[in-house]
XYZ file of C-alpha atoms in Angstrom:
580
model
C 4.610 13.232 55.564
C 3.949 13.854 59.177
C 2.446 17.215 59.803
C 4.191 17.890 62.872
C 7.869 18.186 60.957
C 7.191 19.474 57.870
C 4.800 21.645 55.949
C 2.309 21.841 59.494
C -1.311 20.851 56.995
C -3.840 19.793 58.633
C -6.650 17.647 56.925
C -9.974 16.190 59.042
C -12.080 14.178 56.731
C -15.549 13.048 58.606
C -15.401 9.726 57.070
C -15.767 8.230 60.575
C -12.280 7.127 61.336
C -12.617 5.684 64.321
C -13.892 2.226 65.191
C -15.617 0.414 68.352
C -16.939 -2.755 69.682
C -20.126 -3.843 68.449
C -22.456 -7.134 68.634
C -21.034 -9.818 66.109
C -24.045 -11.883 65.403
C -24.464 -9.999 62.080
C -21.093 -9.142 60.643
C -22.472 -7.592 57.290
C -23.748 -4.432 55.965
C -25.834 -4.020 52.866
C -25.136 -0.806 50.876
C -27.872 -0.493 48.298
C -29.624 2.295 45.924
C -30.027 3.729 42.501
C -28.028 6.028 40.512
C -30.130 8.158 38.279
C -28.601 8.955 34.507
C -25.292 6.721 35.268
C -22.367 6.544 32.751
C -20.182 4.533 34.667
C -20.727 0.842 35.265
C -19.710 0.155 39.052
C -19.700 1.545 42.629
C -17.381 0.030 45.088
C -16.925 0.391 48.922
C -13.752 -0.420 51.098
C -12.430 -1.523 47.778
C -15.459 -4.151 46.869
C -17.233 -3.632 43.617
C -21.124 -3.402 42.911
C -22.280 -3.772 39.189
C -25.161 -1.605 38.403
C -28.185 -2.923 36.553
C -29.801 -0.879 33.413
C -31.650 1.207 35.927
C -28.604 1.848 37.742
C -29.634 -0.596 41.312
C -27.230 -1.428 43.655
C -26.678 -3.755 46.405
C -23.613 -5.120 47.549
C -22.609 -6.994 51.469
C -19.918 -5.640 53.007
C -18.265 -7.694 56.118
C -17.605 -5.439 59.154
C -16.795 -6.865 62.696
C -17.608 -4.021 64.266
C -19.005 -0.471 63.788
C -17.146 1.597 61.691
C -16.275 3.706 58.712
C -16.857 2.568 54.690
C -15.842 4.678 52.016
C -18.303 4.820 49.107
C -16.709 5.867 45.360
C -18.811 6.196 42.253
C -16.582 7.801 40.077
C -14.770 10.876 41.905
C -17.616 11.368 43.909
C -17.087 9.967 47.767
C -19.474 9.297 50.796
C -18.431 8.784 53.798
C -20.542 5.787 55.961
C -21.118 4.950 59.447
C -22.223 1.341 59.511
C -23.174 -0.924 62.106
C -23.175 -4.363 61.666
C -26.306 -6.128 60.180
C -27.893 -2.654 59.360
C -28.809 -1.564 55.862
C -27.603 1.834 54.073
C -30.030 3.519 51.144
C -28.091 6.061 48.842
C -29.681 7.457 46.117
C -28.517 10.077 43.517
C -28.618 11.694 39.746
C -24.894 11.116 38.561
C -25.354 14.464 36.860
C -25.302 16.379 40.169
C -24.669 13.585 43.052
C -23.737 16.211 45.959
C -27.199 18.114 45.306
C -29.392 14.829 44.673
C -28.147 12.632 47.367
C -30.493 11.008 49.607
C -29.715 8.293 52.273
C -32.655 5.533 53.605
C -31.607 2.883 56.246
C -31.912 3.449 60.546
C -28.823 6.106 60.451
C -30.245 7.974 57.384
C -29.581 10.956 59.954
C -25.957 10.328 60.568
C -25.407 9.381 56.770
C -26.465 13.017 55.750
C -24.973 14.527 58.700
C -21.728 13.232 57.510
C -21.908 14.424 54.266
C -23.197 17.881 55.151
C -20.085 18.113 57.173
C -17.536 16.918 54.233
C -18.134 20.624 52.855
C -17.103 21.675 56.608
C -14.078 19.590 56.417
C -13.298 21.187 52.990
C -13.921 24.424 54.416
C -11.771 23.916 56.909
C -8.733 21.840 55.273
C -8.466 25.057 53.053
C -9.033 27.937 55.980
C -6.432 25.985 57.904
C -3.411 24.754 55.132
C -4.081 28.886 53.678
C -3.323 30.521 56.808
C -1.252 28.133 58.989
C 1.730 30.060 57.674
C 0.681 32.749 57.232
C -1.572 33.844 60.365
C -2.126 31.260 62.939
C 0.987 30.541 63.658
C 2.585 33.532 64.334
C -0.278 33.882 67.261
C 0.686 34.164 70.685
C -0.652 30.596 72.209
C -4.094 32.430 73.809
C -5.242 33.592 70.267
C -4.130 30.489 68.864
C -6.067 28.043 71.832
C -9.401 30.893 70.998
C -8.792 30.967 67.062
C -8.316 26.801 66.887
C -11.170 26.177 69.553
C -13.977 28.543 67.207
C -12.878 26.251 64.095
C -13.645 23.141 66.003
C -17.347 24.667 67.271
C -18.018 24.512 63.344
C -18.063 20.341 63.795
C -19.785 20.514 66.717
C -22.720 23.131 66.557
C -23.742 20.806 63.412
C -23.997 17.722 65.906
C -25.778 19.494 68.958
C -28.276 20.505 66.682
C -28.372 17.276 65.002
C -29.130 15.785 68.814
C -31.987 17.907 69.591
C -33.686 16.620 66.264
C -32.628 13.510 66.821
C -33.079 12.445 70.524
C -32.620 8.849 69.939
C -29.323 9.396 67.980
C -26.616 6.333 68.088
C -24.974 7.530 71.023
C -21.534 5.118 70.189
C -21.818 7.494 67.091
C -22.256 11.072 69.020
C -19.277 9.818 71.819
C -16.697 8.781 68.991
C -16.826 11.528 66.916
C -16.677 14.644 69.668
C -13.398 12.024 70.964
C -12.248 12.344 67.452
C -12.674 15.808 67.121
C -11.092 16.768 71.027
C -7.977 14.734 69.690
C -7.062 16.333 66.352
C -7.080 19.758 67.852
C -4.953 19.172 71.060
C -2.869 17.666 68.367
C -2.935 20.900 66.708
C -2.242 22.258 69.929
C 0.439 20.075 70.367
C 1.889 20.971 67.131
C 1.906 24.761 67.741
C 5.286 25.765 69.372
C 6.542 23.807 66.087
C 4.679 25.409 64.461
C 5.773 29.079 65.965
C 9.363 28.317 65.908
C 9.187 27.510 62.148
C 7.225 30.711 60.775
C 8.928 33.203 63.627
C 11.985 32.006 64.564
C 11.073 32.139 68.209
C 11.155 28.853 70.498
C 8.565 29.185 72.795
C 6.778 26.178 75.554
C 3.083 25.703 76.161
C 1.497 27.563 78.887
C 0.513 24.861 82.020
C -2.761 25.247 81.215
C -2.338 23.906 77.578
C 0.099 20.916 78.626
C -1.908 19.729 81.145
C -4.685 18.972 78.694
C -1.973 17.677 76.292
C -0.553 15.394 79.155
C -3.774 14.211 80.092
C -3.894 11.969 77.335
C -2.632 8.313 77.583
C -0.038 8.078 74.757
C 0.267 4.161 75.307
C -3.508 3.827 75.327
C -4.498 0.953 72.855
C -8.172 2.045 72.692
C -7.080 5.854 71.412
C -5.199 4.431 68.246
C -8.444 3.987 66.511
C -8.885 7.504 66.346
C -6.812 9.477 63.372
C -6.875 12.965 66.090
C -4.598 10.625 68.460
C -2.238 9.557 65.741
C -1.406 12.935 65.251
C -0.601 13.525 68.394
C 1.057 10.379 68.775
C 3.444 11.822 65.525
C 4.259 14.777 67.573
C 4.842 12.419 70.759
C 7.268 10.497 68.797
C 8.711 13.391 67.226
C 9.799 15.196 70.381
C 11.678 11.787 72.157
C 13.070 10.899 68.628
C 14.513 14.824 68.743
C 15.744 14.241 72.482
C 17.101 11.035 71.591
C 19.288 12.626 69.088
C 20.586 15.233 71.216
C 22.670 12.518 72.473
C 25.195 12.364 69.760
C 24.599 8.724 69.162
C 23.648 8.911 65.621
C 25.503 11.309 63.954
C 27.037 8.844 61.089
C 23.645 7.180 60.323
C 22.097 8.428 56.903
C 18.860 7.510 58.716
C 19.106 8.904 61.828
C 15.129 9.402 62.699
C 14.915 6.289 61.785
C 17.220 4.455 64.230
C 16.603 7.160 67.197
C 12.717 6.285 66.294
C 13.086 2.476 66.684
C 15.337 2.973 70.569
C 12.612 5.200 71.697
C 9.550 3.238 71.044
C 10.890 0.285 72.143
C 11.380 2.046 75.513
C 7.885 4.052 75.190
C 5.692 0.989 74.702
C 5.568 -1.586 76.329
C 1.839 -3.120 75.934
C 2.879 -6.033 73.051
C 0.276 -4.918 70.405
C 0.624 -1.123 70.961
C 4.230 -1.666 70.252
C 3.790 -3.528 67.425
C 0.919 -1.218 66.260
C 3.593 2.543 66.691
C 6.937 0.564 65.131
C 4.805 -0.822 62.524
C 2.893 2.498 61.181
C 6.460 4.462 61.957
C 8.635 1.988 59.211
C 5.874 1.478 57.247
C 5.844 5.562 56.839
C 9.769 5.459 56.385
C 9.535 2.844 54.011
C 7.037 4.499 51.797
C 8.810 8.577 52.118
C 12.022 7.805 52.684
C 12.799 4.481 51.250
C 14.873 1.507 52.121
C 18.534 2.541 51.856
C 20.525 0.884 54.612
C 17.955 -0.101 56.730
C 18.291 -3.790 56.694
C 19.299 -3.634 60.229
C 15.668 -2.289 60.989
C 14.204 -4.483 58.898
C 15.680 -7.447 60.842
C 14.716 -6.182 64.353
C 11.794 -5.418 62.862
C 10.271 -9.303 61.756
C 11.907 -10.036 65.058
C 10.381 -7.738 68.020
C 7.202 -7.744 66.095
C 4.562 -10.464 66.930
C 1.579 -9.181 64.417
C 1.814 -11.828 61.453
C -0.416 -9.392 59.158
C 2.037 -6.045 60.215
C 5.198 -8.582 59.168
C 3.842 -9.749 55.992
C 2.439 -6.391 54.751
C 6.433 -4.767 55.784
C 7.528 -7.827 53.910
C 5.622 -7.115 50.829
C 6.364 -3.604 50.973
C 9.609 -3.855 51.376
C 10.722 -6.577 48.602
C 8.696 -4.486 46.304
C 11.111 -1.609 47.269
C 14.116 -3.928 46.861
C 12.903 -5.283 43.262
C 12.455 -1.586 41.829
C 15.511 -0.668 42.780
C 16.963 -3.395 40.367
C 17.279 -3.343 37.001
C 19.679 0.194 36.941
C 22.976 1.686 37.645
C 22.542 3.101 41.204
C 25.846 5.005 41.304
C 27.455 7.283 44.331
C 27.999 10.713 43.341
C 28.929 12.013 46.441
C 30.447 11.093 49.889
C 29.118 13.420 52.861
C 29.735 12.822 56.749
C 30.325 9.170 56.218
C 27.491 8.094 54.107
C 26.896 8.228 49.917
C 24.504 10.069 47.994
C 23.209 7.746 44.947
C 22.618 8.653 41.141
C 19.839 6.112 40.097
C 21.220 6.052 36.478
C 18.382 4.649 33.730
C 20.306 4.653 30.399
C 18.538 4.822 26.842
C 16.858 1.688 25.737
C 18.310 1.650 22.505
C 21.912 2.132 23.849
C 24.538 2.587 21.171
C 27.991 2.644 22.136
C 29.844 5.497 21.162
C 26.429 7.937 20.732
C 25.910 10.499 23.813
C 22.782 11.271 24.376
C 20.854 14.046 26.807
C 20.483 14.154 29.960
C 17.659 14.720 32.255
C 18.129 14.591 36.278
C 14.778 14.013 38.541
C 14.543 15.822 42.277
C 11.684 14.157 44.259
C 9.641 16.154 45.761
C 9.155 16.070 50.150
C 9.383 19.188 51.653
C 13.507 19.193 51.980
C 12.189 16.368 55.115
C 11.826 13.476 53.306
C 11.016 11.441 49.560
C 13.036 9.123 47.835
C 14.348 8.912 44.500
C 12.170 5.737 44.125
C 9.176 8.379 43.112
C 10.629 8.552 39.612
C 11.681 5.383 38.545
C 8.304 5.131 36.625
C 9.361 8.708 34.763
C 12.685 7.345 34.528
C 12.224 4.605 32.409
C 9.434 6.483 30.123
C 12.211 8.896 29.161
C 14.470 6.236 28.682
C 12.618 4.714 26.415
C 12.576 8.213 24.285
C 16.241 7.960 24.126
C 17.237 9.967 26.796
C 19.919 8.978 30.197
C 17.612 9.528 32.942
C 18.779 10.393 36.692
C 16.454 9.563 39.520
C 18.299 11.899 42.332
C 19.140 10.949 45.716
C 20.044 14.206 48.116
C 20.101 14.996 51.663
C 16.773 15.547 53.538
C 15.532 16.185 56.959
C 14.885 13.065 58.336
C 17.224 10.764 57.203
C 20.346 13.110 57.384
C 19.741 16.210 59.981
C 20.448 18.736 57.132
C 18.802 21.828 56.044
C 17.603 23.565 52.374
C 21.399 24.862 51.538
C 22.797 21.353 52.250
C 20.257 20.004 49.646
C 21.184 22.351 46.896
C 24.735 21.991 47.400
C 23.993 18.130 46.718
C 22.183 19.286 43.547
C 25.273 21.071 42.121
C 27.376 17.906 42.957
C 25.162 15.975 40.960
C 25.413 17.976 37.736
C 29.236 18.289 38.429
C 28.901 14.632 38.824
C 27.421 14.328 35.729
C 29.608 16.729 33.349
C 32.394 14.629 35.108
C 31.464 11.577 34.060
C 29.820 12.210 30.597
C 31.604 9.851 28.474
C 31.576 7.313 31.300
C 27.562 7.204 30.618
C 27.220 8.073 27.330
C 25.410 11.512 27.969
C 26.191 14.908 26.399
C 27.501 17.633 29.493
C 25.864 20.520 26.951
C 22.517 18.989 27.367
C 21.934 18.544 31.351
C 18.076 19.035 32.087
C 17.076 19.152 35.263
C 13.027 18.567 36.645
C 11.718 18.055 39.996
C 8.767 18.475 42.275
C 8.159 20.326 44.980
C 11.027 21.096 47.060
C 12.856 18.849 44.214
C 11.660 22.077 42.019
C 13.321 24.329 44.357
C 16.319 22.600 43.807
C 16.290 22.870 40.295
C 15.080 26.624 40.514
C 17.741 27.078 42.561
C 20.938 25.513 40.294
C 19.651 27.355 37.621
C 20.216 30.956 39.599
C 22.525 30.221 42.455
C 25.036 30.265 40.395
C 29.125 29.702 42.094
C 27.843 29.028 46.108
C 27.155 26.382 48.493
C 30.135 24.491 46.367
C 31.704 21.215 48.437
C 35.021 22.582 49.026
C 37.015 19.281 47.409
C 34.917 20.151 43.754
C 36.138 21.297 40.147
C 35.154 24.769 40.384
C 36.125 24.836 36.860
C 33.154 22.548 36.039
C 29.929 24.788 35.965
C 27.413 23.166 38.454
C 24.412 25.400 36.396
C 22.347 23.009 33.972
C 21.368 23.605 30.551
C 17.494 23.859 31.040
C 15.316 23.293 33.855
C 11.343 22.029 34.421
C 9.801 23.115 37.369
C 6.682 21.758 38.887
C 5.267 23.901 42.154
C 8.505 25.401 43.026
C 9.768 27.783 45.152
C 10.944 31.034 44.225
C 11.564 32.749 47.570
C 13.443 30.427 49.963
C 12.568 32.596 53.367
C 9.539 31.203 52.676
C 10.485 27.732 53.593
C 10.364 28.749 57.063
C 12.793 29.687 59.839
C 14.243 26.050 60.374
C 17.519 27.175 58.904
C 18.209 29.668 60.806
C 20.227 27.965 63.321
C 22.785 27.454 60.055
C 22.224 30.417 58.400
C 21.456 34.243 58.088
C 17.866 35.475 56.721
C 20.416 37.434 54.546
C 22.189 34.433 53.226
C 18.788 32.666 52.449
C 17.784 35.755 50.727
C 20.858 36.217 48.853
C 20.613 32.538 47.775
C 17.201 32.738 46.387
C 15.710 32.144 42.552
C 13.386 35.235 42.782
C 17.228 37.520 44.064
C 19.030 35.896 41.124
C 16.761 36.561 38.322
C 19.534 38.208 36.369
C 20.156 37.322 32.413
C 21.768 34.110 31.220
C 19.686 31.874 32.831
C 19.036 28.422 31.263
C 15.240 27.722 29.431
C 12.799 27.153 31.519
C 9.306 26.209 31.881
C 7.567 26.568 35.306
C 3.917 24.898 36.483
C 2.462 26.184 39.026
C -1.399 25.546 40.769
C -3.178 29.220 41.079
C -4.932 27.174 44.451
C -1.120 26.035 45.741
C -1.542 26.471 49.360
C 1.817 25.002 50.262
C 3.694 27.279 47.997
C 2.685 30.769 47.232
C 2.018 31.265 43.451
C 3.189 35.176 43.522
C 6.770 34.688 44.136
C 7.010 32.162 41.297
C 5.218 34.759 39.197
C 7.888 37.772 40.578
C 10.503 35.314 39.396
C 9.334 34.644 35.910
C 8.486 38.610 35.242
C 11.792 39.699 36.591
C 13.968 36.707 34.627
C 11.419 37.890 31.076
C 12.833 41.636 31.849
C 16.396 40.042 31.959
C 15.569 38.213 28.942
C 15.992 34.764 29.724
C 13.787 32.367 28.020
C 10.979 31.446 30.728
C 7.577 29.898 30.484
C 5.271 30.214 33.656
C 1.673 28.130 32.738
C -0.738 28.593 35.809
C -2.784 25.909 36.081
C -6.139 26.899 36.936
C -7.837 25.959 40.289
C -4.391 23.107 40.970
C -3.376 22.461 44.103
C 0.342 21.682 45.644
C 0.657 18.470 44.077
C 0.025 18.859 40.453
C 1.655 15.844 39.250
C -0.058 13.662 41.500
C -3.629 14.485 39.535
C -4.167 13.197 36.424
C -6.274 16.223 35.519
C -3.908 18.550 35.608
C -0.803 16.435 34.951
C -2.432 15.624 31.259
C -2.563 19.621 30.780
C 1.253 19.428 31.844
C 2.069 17.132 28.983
C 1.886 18.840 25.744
C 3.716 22.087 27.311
C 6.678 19.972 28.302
C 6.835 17.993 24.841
C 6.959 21.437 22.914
C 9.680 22.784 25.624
C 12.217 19.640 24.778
C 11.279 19.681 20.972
C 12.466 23.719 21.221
C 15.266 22.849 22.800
C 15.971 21.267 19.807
C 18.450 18.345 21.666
């Protein structure tokens, strides 16, 4: 997701990600070493594999053109390396305890241990940052926010001024890049702040002169800033601001993917430097494809493979996008609702073992995406396991952000359609309207939090009334209980009263469905205490509700197989209780 329009993290990783011109006459760098007491067989870097002998020795050539950043993996351990070509990196280690045995040889030994002495920074900072953005820095006024923002970046640089006094002759390409690197991805957090403001306060604010000016100053068509990740974050909130001025026109209020098309007008009118161009519309539908899918956007797609001169950018939107069009075959993809001129699709996976005249349960999937983007398509793989268990599986599609302008309501309302849908339709699909389960992720989660307690509002005003819109159980994997703290981006829409009123943790009365919650004890996306108000006040009420905190998880629990495989047993003994 972009960081400017939706949950505002911020993540530097100092694995050198930018790149410069170099001499070619060597376009290879040799990463060798030995891994004390290894279990594991390989080591790979920038996805090339070493084998390692019986005494755990290394060596492996890996092509570069010019200087720039390789990513080293043994196991789950990760180095970050500056490489020039023909030069010759040394890494050593016990695979025991690699962060407090690692040792680098080679000409940039220095930078090579610089860089991973300031991983821990990065860490440091990544959870400072993604913990308080909300929370604290946010609600700043801009001064305290330019002072607060402009200490956390001293932490990467007092590191490197005291690495150049030790180090006189220091790769000064090296000492350049990164400080360029660094200056960008905090005037893009600069950049990002009256966003940022707006969506924890409520209050629209502008940058002060001072602040815009150094904003301004940078070249957004500038082909020699792409290579730095601090100027593609600005470059998102560049984009985002003409794609939000475009749509003030009106132009695109029937499109289902309305960022989309705004987002393809504007940059062809933005950049005009051939590979730039190519470089922004490629990286912008590549990120659409991949969050938000491929529903109706064959038009793109064709003005796409023709504007775009890049034969590696059109072949790699080519593959990704047949793969797209081949997993979406194979299953009922079925319209359960019709909103301001566009469907909503049910992706319907049916039992394997289909027998006709059996119903069978039901279980409906919400992706996750911060109520701004995601795509059904994230569940086909769960889809078809539970369809194989005998169960009619529903990979959702609902309204979000960027494709349809909406906000959090008009995403739960699409949530009780679906299970309306659904009990509607039972014998139609073969599924039992008693037995409606529904799961989801993230702000998917919220959803299905939310049908569970909502109970008879936010109904489309053409709907059954008379057909309950509240499932029959409910899995919830790092939801939210309290929707206020989603943000203020409603507001325009709605009352804070309204929000409240709607919320899981205010409607954690008696007669809820069975549930079973997950939730990371390190979530800093989404707070861990409301979820835990929620499931004490719905035990008082004495509803049937299982909150497992997983120790030390993060926001995305399903996304790490760690804690994902501790998620497993839990939800096997919550459907054999249900007993369906």
């Amino acid at each position: 997701m972009t960081t400017t329009q939706k949950n505002f993290t911020a993540c530097f990783i100092l694995s050198l990600c930018f790149i410069f011109k170099a001499s070619a006459f060597q376009n290879f760098v040799t990463v060798s070493g030995k891994i004390d007491q290894h279990s594991e067989e390989e080591i790979s870097v920038n996805l090339l594999d070493a084998v390692l002998d019986e005494e755990g020795r290394f060596s492996l050539e890996v092509p570069v053109e010019e200087n720039e950043n390789l990513s080293f993996y043994y196991r789950d351990f990760k180095l970050g390396l500056f490489a020039e070509p023909g030069d010759s990196i040394q890494i050593y280690f016990n695979a025991h305890n690699p962060a407090k045995t690692v040792d680098f040889g080679g000409k940039n030994a220095s930078i090579q241990a610089f860089l991973f002495d300031q991983q821990q920074v990065s860490k440091s900072f990544n959870a400072y940052f993604n913990r308080n953005i909300n929370r604290v820095l946010a609600r700043l006024p801009e001064a305290e926010f330019v002072q607060k923002t402009d200490s956390l970046k001293m932490t990467f640089l007092d590191p490197l001024d005291d690495l150049e006094k030790k180090e006189p002759n220091l790769n000064p390409a090296f000492v350049n890049n990164y400080r360029k690197d660094l200056e960008l991805f905090f005037l893009s957090l600069l950049a990002d702040y009256p966003l940022l403001h707006y969506k924890t306060t409520g209050e629209k604010i502008s940058l002060s002169e001072e602040s815009r000016n150094r904003i301004d100053n940078i070249d957004i068509t500038d082909l020699q800033l792409y290579r730095f990740d601090g100027f593609k974050r600005l470059l998102q909130n560049y984009l985002y601001l003409a794609i939000n001025r475009e749509l003030e026109t009106g132009k695109y209020s029937a499109s289902d993917n309305r960022r989309l098309d705004a987002g393809f007008r504007v940059i062809a009118e933005n950049f005009s430097d051939p590979e730039m161009f190519d470089r922004v519309l490629f990286g912008f539908f590549r990120n659409h494809i991949e969050n938000l899918g491929i529903k109706n956007t064959q038009d793109n797609y064709e003005v796409f493979m023709t504007k775009v001169s890049n034969p590696d950018y059109k072949e790699e939107i080519r593959s990704l996008y047949e793969r797209n069009e081949r997993d979406r075959k194979g299953h009922l993809i079925v319209p359960y609702k019709q909103i301001n001129g566009y469907s909503l699709d049910a992706h319907i996976f049916q039992p394997v073992s289909l027998q006709k005249g059996k119903i069978y349960p039901v279980i409906a999937m919400f992706h996750g995406g911060s109520f701004f983007e995601g795509k059904p398509d994230w569940f086909f793989t769960s889809a078809k396991a539970y369809a194989k268990k005998g169960w009619v599986t529903v990979a959702v599609e609902y309204r979000v952000a960027d494709r349809h302008g909406n906000t959090l309501p008009e995403a739960i309302s699409d949530g009780k359609s679906l299970v309306r849908f659904l009990r509607t339709n039972a014998e139609k699909f073969q599924l039992d309207p008693n037995k409606i389960l529904i799961s989801g992720n993230s702000s998917g989660a919220t959803i299905a939090l939310a049908l569970a307690t909502t109970g008879e509002i936010l109904d489309e005003k053409n709907e059954n009334r008379q057909i309950s819109s509240r499932p029959n159980a409910v899995i919830v994997n790092a939801g939210l209980a309290d929707l206020r703290e989603a943000g203020h981006w409603w507001q325009e829409d709605y009352t804070e009263e309204f929000i409240e009123n709607i919320s899981p943790l205010n409607n954690a009365d008696k007669d809820l469905p069975p549930m079973l919650i997950f939730h990371g004890t390190k979530d800093n996306s989404v707070d861990i205490e409301s979820i835990r108000k929620f499931a004490s006040l719905s035990k008082k009420s004495g509803n049937q509700v299982t909150l497992m905190e997983l120790e030390g998880a993060p926001h995305m629990i399903w996304r790490i197989p760690y804690f994902s495989r501790q998620m497993e047993e839990p939800k096997e003994n919550f459907l054999s209780e249900l007993n369906w």
